[in-house]
Coordinates of C-alpha atoms in Angstrom, one line a residue:
M181 CA 38.5 -3.4 -10.7
L182 CA 35.8 -5.4 -12.5
I183 CA 33.2 -6.1 -9.8
L184 CA 30.1 -7.5 -11.7
Q185 CA 29.1 -8.9 -15.0
A186 CA 25.5 -9.8 -15.6
E187 CA 22.6 -9.3 -18.0
R188 CA 20.8 -6.1 -17.6
D189 CA 17.6 -7.6 -16.0
A190 CA 19.6 -9.6 -13.5
L191 CA 20.8 -6.3 -12.1
L192 CA 17.7 -4.2 -12.7
K193 CA 15.1 -6.4 -11.0
P194 CA 16.8 -6.5 -7.7
L195 CA 17.6 -2.8 -7.8
Q196 CA 13.9 -2.0 -8.6
A197 CA 12.9 -4.1 -5.5
V198 CA 14.8 -1.9 -3.2
T199 CA 14.9 1.7 -4.7
G200 CA 11.2 2.5 -4.2
I201 CA 11.9 3.8 -0.7
V202 CA 14.9 6.0 -1.8
E203 CA 14.1 9.7 -1.4
R204 CA 15.6 11.9 -4.3
R205 CA 16.4 14.7 -1.9
H206 CA 17.5 13.8 1.6
T207 CA 19.2 15.6 4.4
L208 CA 21.8 12.8 4.4
P209 CA 23.0 12.7 0.6
I210 CA 24.2 9.1 1.0
L211 CA 20.6 8.0 1.6
S212 CA 20.0 8.7 -2.1
N213 CA 22.5 6.0 -2.8
V214 CA 22.0 2.2 -2.9
L215 CA 24.6 -0.1 -1.1
I216 CA 25.9 -2.9 -3.4
E217 CA 28.2 -5.5 -1.6
S218 CA 29.6 -8.9 -2.3
V219 CA 30.6 -11.5 0.2
H220 CA 32.1 -14.8 -1.3
G221 CA 30.5 -14.1 -4.6
Q222 CA 26.9 -13.5 -3.3
T223 CA 25.9 -9.9 -4.2
N224 CA 23.5 -8.1 -1.9
I225 CA 21.7 -4.9 -2.8
L226 CA 20.2 -2.6 0.0
A227 CA 18.4 0.7 0.4
T228 CA 17.1 2.4 3.4
D229 CA 15.5 5.8 4.5
L230 CA 16.2 4.9 8.1
E231 CA 12.5 4.1 8.7
I232 CA 12.3 1.2 6.4
Q233 CA 15.1 -0.9 4.9
I234 CA 14.9 -3.3 1.9
N235 CA 17.6 -5.7 0.8
T236 CA 17.8 -8.5 -1.7
H237 CA 20.2 -10.7 -3.6
G238 CA 21.9 -9.4 -6.9
P239 CA 23.6 -11.5 -9.5
A240 CA 26.5 -13.8 -8.4
T241 CA 30.1 -12.5 -9.1
D242 CA 33.5 -13.9 -9.4
S243 CA 35.0 -10.7 -7.9
E244 CA 36.7 -10.4 -4.6
N245 CA 34.6 -8.9 -1.8
F246 CA 33.5 -5.3 -2.3
R247 CA 31.3 -2.7 -0.7
I248 CA 30.2 0.4 -2.7
T249 CA 27.2 3.0 -2.7
T250 CA 26.1 4.9 -5.8
N251 CA 23.0 6.9 -6.8
A252 CA 20.1 4.6 -6.8
K253 CA 17.8 6.3 -9.2
K254 CA 20.5 7.1 -11.7
L255 CA 21.7 3.5 -11.9
Q256 CA 18.2 2.3 -12.2
D257 CA 17.4 4.8 -15.0
I258 CA 20.6 3.8 -16.9
L259 CA 19.6 0.1 -16.7
R260 CA 16.0 0.8 -17.7
A261 CA 17.1 2.7 -20.7
L262 CA 19.3 -0.2 -22.0
P263 CA 17.8 -2.9 -24.2
D264 CA 16.4 -6.1 -22.8
G265 CA 19.1 -8.9 -22.4
M266 CA 22.1 -6.4 -22.8
P267 CA 25.2 -7.7 -21.1
V268 CA 26.3 -5.1 -18.5
S269 CA 29.5 -4.9 -16.5
L270 CA 30.4 -2.7 -13.5
D271 CA 34.0 -1.4 -13.0
W272 CA 35.0 0.4 -9.6
A273 CA 38.1 2.5 -9.4
Q274 CA 39.0 5.8 -7.7
N275 CA 35.5 6.5 -6.3
R276 CA 34.0 6.0 -9.7
L277 CA 31.6 3.3 -10.8
T278 CA 31.7 2.7 -14.6
L279 CA 28.8 0.9 -16.1
K280 CA 29.5 -0.6 -19.6
A281 CA 26.9 -2.0 -21.9
G282 CA 27.8 -2.5 -25.6
K283 CA 29.2 0.8 -26.8
S284 CA 27.6 2.7 -23.9
R285 CA 29.7 4.1 -20.9
F286 CA 28.3 5.7 -17.8
A287 CA 30.6 7.0 -15.0
L288 CA 28.8 7.4 -11.6
Q289 CA 30.1 8.8 -8.4
T290 CA 30.4 6.6 -5.4
L291 CA 30.4 7.5 -1.7
P292 CA 32.2 5.4 1.1
A293 CA 30.1 2.3 2.0
E294 CA 31.3 2.6 5.6
D295 CA 29.4 6.0 5.8
F296 CA 26.1 4.2 4.8
P297 CA 23.8 4.2 7.8
L298 CA 22.1 0.8 8.3
M299 CA 19.0 0.4 10.5
S300 CA 19.6 -1.5 13.8
V301 CA 17.5 -4.6 13.4
G302 CA 16.1 -6.3 16.5
E303 CA 17.2 -9.9 17.3
E304 CA 14.1 -11.2 19.2
V305 CA 11.0 -12.3 17.2
S306 CA 7.9 -12.1 19.4
V307 CA 5.4 -13.3 16.8
A308 CA 5.9 -14.9 13.4
F309 CA 3.5 -16.3 10.7
S310 CA 3.3 -16.9 7.0
L311 CA 0.5 -16.8 4.4
P312 CA 0.3 -16.8 0.7
Q313 CA 1.4 -13.5 -1.0
E314 CA -1.8 -13.5 -2.9
A315 CA -3.9 -13.5 0.3
F316 CA -1.9 -10.8 1.9
K317 CA -1.9 -8.6 -1.2
H318 CA -5.6 -9.1 -1.5
M319 CA -6.1 -8.0 2.1
L320 CA -3.9 -4.9 1.6
S321 CA -5.8 -4.0 -1.6
Q322 CA -9.1 -4.0 0.4
V323 CA -8.0 -1.4 3.0
Q324 CA -5.0 0.6 2.0
Y325 CA -7.0 3.3 0.2
S326 CA -8.6 4.2 3.6
M327 CA -5.2 5.3 5.2
A328 CA -4.9 8.9 6.1
V329 CA -2.4 11.1 4.3
Q330 CA -0.3 13.5 6.5
D331 CA -2.9 13.6 9.2
I332 CA -1.9 15.2 12.5
R333 CA -3.1 12.0 14.2
Y334 CA 0.1 10.3 12.9
Y335 CA -1.2 6.8 13.9
L336 CA -3.9 7.2 11.2
N337 CA -1.2 7.6 8.5
G338 CA -0.8 3.8 8.4
L339 CA -2.5 0.5 8.8
L340 CA -3.3 -1.6 11.9
M341 CA -2.1 -5.2 11.6
Q342 CA -3.7 -7.4 14.3
A343 CA -3.1 -11.1 14.8
E344 CA -4.9 -13.3 17.4
G345 CA -5.4 -17.0 17.3
N346 CA -5.7 -18.0 13.6
Q347 CA -7.1 -14.7 12.5
L348 CA -5.2 -11.8 10.8
R349 CA -6.8 -8.5 10.6
L350 CA -5.9 -5.3 8.7
V351 CA -7.7 -2.0 9.5
A352 CA -7.2 1.5 8.0
T353 CA -9.1 4.6 8.7
D354 CA -8.6 8.3 8.0
G355 CA -11.4 9.4 10.5
H356 CA -14.1 9.7 7.8
R357 CA -14.2 6.1 6.6
L358 CA -12.8 2.8 7.8
A359 CA -11.9 -0.5 6.1
V360 CA -11.5 -3.9 7.7
S361 CA -10.3 -7.1 6.1
C362 CA -9.7 -10.4 7.8
A363 CA -8.2 -13.8 6.9
T364 CA -7.7 -17.2 8.5
I365 CA -4.0 -18.2 8.8
D366 CA -2.4 -21.5 9.5
A367 CA -1.1 -20.5 13.0
E368 CA -2.3 -20.1 16.6
L369 CA -1.0 -16.8 17.8
P370 CA -1.1 -14.6 20.9
K371 CA -2.8 -11.3 20.5
A372 CA -0.4 -8.8 18.8
E373 CA -0.8 -5.7 16.9
V374 CA 1.4 -3.1 15.2
I375 CA 0.8 0.0 13.0
L376 CA 2.5 -0.2 9.7
P377 CA 3.6 3.1 8.2
R378 CA 1.9 4.2 5.1
K379 CA 5.2 4.1 3.1
T380 CA 5.8 0.5 4.1
V381 CA 2.3 -0.5 3.1
L382 CA 2.6 0.9 -0.3
E383 CA 6.1 -0.6 -0.8
L384 CA 5.0 -4.0 0.4
F385 CA 2.0 -4.0 -1.9
K386 CA 4.4 -3.6 -5.0
L387 CA 6.8 -6.4 -3.7
L388 CA 4.2 -9.1 -3.2
N389 CA 4.2 -10.2 -6.9
H390 CA 4.6 -14.1 -6.7
P391 CA 0.9 -15.1 -5.7
S392 CA 1.5 -18.7 -4.7
E393 CA 4.7 -18.1 -2.7
P394 CA 4.6 -17.2 1.0
V395 CA 5.3 -14.1 2.7
T396 CA 6.6 -14.4 6.3
V397 CA 5.8 -11.7 8.8
E398 CA 7.9 -11.3 12.0
L399 CA 7.1 -8.8 14.8
L400 CA 10.4 -7.6 16.5
D401 CA 10.8 -4.9 19.2
N402 CA 9.2 -1.8 17.6
Q403 CA 9.9 -3.3 14.2
V404 CA 8.3 -5.7 11.7
R405 CA 10.1 -7.8 9.2
F406 CA 8.7 -9.2 5.9
R407 CA 10.4 -11.9 3.9
C408 CA 9.3 -12.7 0.4
N409 CA 10.9 -13.5 -3.0
D410 CA 14.5 -13.3 -1.6
I411 CA 13.6 -9.8 -0.3
V412 CA 13.7 -8.7 3.3
V413 CA 11.8 -5.6 4.4
V414 CA 12.4 -4.2 7.9
S415 CA 10.2 -1.3 9.0
K416 CA 9.8 0.7 12.1
V417 CA 6.2 0.6 13.3
V418 CA 4.2 3.7 14.4
D419 CA 4.2 4.3 18.1
G420 CA 0.5 5.2 18.9
K421 CA -2.9 3.8 19.9
F422 CA -5.1 2.9 17.0
P423 CA -8.8 3.8 17.6
D424 CA -11.2 1.0 18.6
F425 CA -12.6 0.2 15.2
N426 CA -15.3 -2.2 16.5
R427 CA -17.0 0.8 18.1
V428 CA -17.7 2.6 14.7
I429 CA -19.2 -0.5 12.9
P430 CA -22.9 0.1 12.7
L431 CA -24.8 -3.0 13.7
D432 CA -28.5 -2.0 13.5
N433 CA -28.7 -0.4 10.1
D434 CA -32.0 -1.6 8.7
K435 CA -32.2 -0.1 5.2
I436 CA -30.3 -2.9 3.4
F437 CA -30.0 -3.8 -0.3
L438 CA -27.7 -5.4 -2.8
V439 CA -26.3 -3.4 -5.8
N440 CA -24.2 -4.4 -8.7
R441 CA -20.7 -3.0 -8.0
T442 CA -19.6 -1.9 -11.5
Q443 CA -23.0 -0.4 -12.3
L444 CA -22.9 1.7 -9.1
L445 CA -19.2 2.7 -9.8
G446 CA -20.1 3.8 -13.3
A447 CA -23.0 5.8 -12.1
L448 CA -20.8 7.5 -9.4
E449 CA -17.9 8.2 -11.8
R450 CA -20.3 9.9 -14.3
A451 CA -22.1 11.9 -11.6
A452 CA -18.7 13.0 -10.1
I453 CA -18.0 14.9 -13.2
L454 CA -20.4 17.7 -12.1
A455 CA -19.6 17.4 -8.3
N456 CA -18.4 20.5 -6.4
E457 CA -14.5 20.3 -6.9
K458 CA -13.8 21.2 -3.3
F459 CA -16.4 19.3 -1.3
R460 CA -17.0 16.3 -3.7
G461 CA -20.4 15.9 -2.3
A462 CA -23.0 13.4 -3.6
R463 CA -26.6 12.7 -2.5
L464 CA -27.9 9.2 -2.4
H465 CA -31.6 9.0 -2.4
I466 CA -33.0 5.5 -1.6
R467 CA -36.7 4.6 -2.3
P468 CA -38.5 1.5 -3.0
G469 CA -37.0 0.0 -6.2
L470 CA -34.7 2.8 -6.9
L471 CA -31.3 4.3 -6.0
S472 CA -30.6 7.9 -7.2
V473 CA -27.1 9.6 -7.2
V474 CA -27.2 13.4 -7.5
C475 CA -24.2 15.7 -7.7
S476 CA -24.3 19.5 -8.2
N477 CA -21.7 22.3 -8.2
N478 CA -21.6 26.1 -7.8
E479 CA -22.4 26.8 -11.5
Q480 CA -25.9 25.4 -10.9
E481 CA -25.0 22.2 -12.9
E482 CA -26.4 18.9 -11.9
A483 CA -25.9 15.2 -12.6
R484 CA -28.4 12.5 -11.8
E485 CA -28.0 8.7 -12.1
E486 CA -30.6 6.1 -11.3
L487 CA -30.2 2.4 -10.6
E488 CA -33.0 -0.1 -10.0
I489 CA -32.5 -2.0 -6.7
A490 CA -34.4 -4.7 -4.7
Y491 CA -35.5 -2.6 -1.9
Q492 CA -38.8 -2.1 -0.4
G493 CA -37.9 -0.2 2.9
A494 CA -38.5 3.5 4.0
E495 CA -37.2 6.4 1.9
L496 CA -33.9 8.0 2.8
E497 CA -31.6 10.7 1.5
V498 CA -28.0 10.9 2.7
G499 CA -24.9 12.8 1.6
F500 CA -21.5 11.5 1.1
N501 CA -17.9 12.4 -0.2
I502 CA -18.3 10.7 -3.6
G503 CA -14.6 9.9 -3.7
Y504 CA -15.0 7.7 -0.6
L505 CA -17.8 5.6 -2.3
M506 CA -15.8 5.2 -5.4
D507 CA -12.6 4.2 -3.5
V508 CA -14.3 1.0 -2.1
L509 CA -15.9 0.1 -5.3
R510 CA -12.7 0.3 -7.2
N511 CA -10.7 -1.8 -4.8
V512 CA -13.1 -4.6 -3.7
H513 CA -13.5 -6.7 -6.8
V514 CA -16.8 -8.6 -6.4
E515 CA -20.0 -8.7 -8.4
D516 CA -22.5 -7.3 -5.9
M517 CA -22.1 -5.3 -2.7
Q518 CA -24.4 -5.0 0.2
L519 CA -25.2 -1.5 1.5
A520 CA -26.7 -1.1 4.8
F521 CA -28.1 2.4 5.8
G522 CA -29.4 3.7 9.1
D523 CA -30.5 7.4 8.9
A524 CA -29.1 10.6 7.3
N525 CA -26.7 11.1 10.4
R526 CA -25.5 7.5 10.6
S527 CA -22.5 5.8 9.0
T528 CA -23.3 3.5 6.1
L529 CA -21.9 -0.1 6.0
F530 CA -20.5 -1.7 2.8
T531 CA -20.0 -5.6 3.0
I532 CA -19.6 -8.4 0.6
P533 CA -22.7 -10.8 0.5
N534 CA -22.1 -14.0 2.5
N535 CA -18.6 -12.9 3.4
P536 CA -17.9 -11.7 7.0
D537 CA -14.2 -11.0 6.2
F538 CA -14.6 -7.4 4.8
K539 CA -16.4 -4.2 6.1
Y540 CA -16.2 -0.7 4.9
I541 CA -17.8 2.1 7.0
V542 CA -18.3 5.6 5.6
M543 CA -19.6 8.6 7.5
P544 CA -22.2 10.9 6.0
M545 CA -21.6 14.5 5.2
R546 CA -23.9 17.5 5.2
I547 CA -24.6 18.9 1.6

């Protein structure tokens, strides 16, 4: 039975939108598959790992209604390997999906669609708002690198999304550094907050690729739904209490100066070559007119970088994980950053001059 005919890209693009969440090895083999179904000529493509579910529209078809599942990565890899614009057809018979393209033939196994486990999606929307994809992606880029990775404090392995009034706030922390990004939205919302899982955040960042189009965010019961570009993402939220981030923002750091972001990043990247591979420590030495970055390792090797700065305050030396400093400079694309230091035991605050919407706090380390 011929179920679909389309150009390679018309099938590959929607498939790529959903397959990022598919695990290659799963306790349920069918979760390595993608569900392809057609109802009245409208093709839908869906993937899930039972924590997050993504579905989108595929190319239209003249076929009668059908529902099949087949291996997501294999189908995607085959389509990727075909030339651009190549006409593709899919035939389904006797639990086999045959993909034909020119003189190429690929026979893939299918599993029964009725065995494919779909997430149960809540009906009631408690909060909903929209903003341009460009704005939301910009916010994500400013904070997502600060999420924890496999921390025992599971609520840190994600990102806090907080809405109140006309303000949207995203916060991420791994316990050693914290990033906050804010934006004004065209809405008046009750206070609501959810913790988005790390996987959802990373997948969403990839999908927000139409800057001027909106993304709609809907909070459901223990779930959040995002709609963008004909794609619907439903994700469970992390059950837990995110730490009160306002308490860790240092308000009285008095050693303040501006520094060129790319110059400081270059100095850190060069100095990091000789940093201790395990501890990744760097010493920042501030004195009037000068910022020094020093890294050393167990082989008695040392790197020293110096930058001129407009600073006339007291002298200070403080240690940091150099990776935490480079992360913020790589992800916040501005010309200058403002650094505010307290003492050697106090967190340092990175901000954007004349912009209250971004804050990055990094704790010092003993070196």
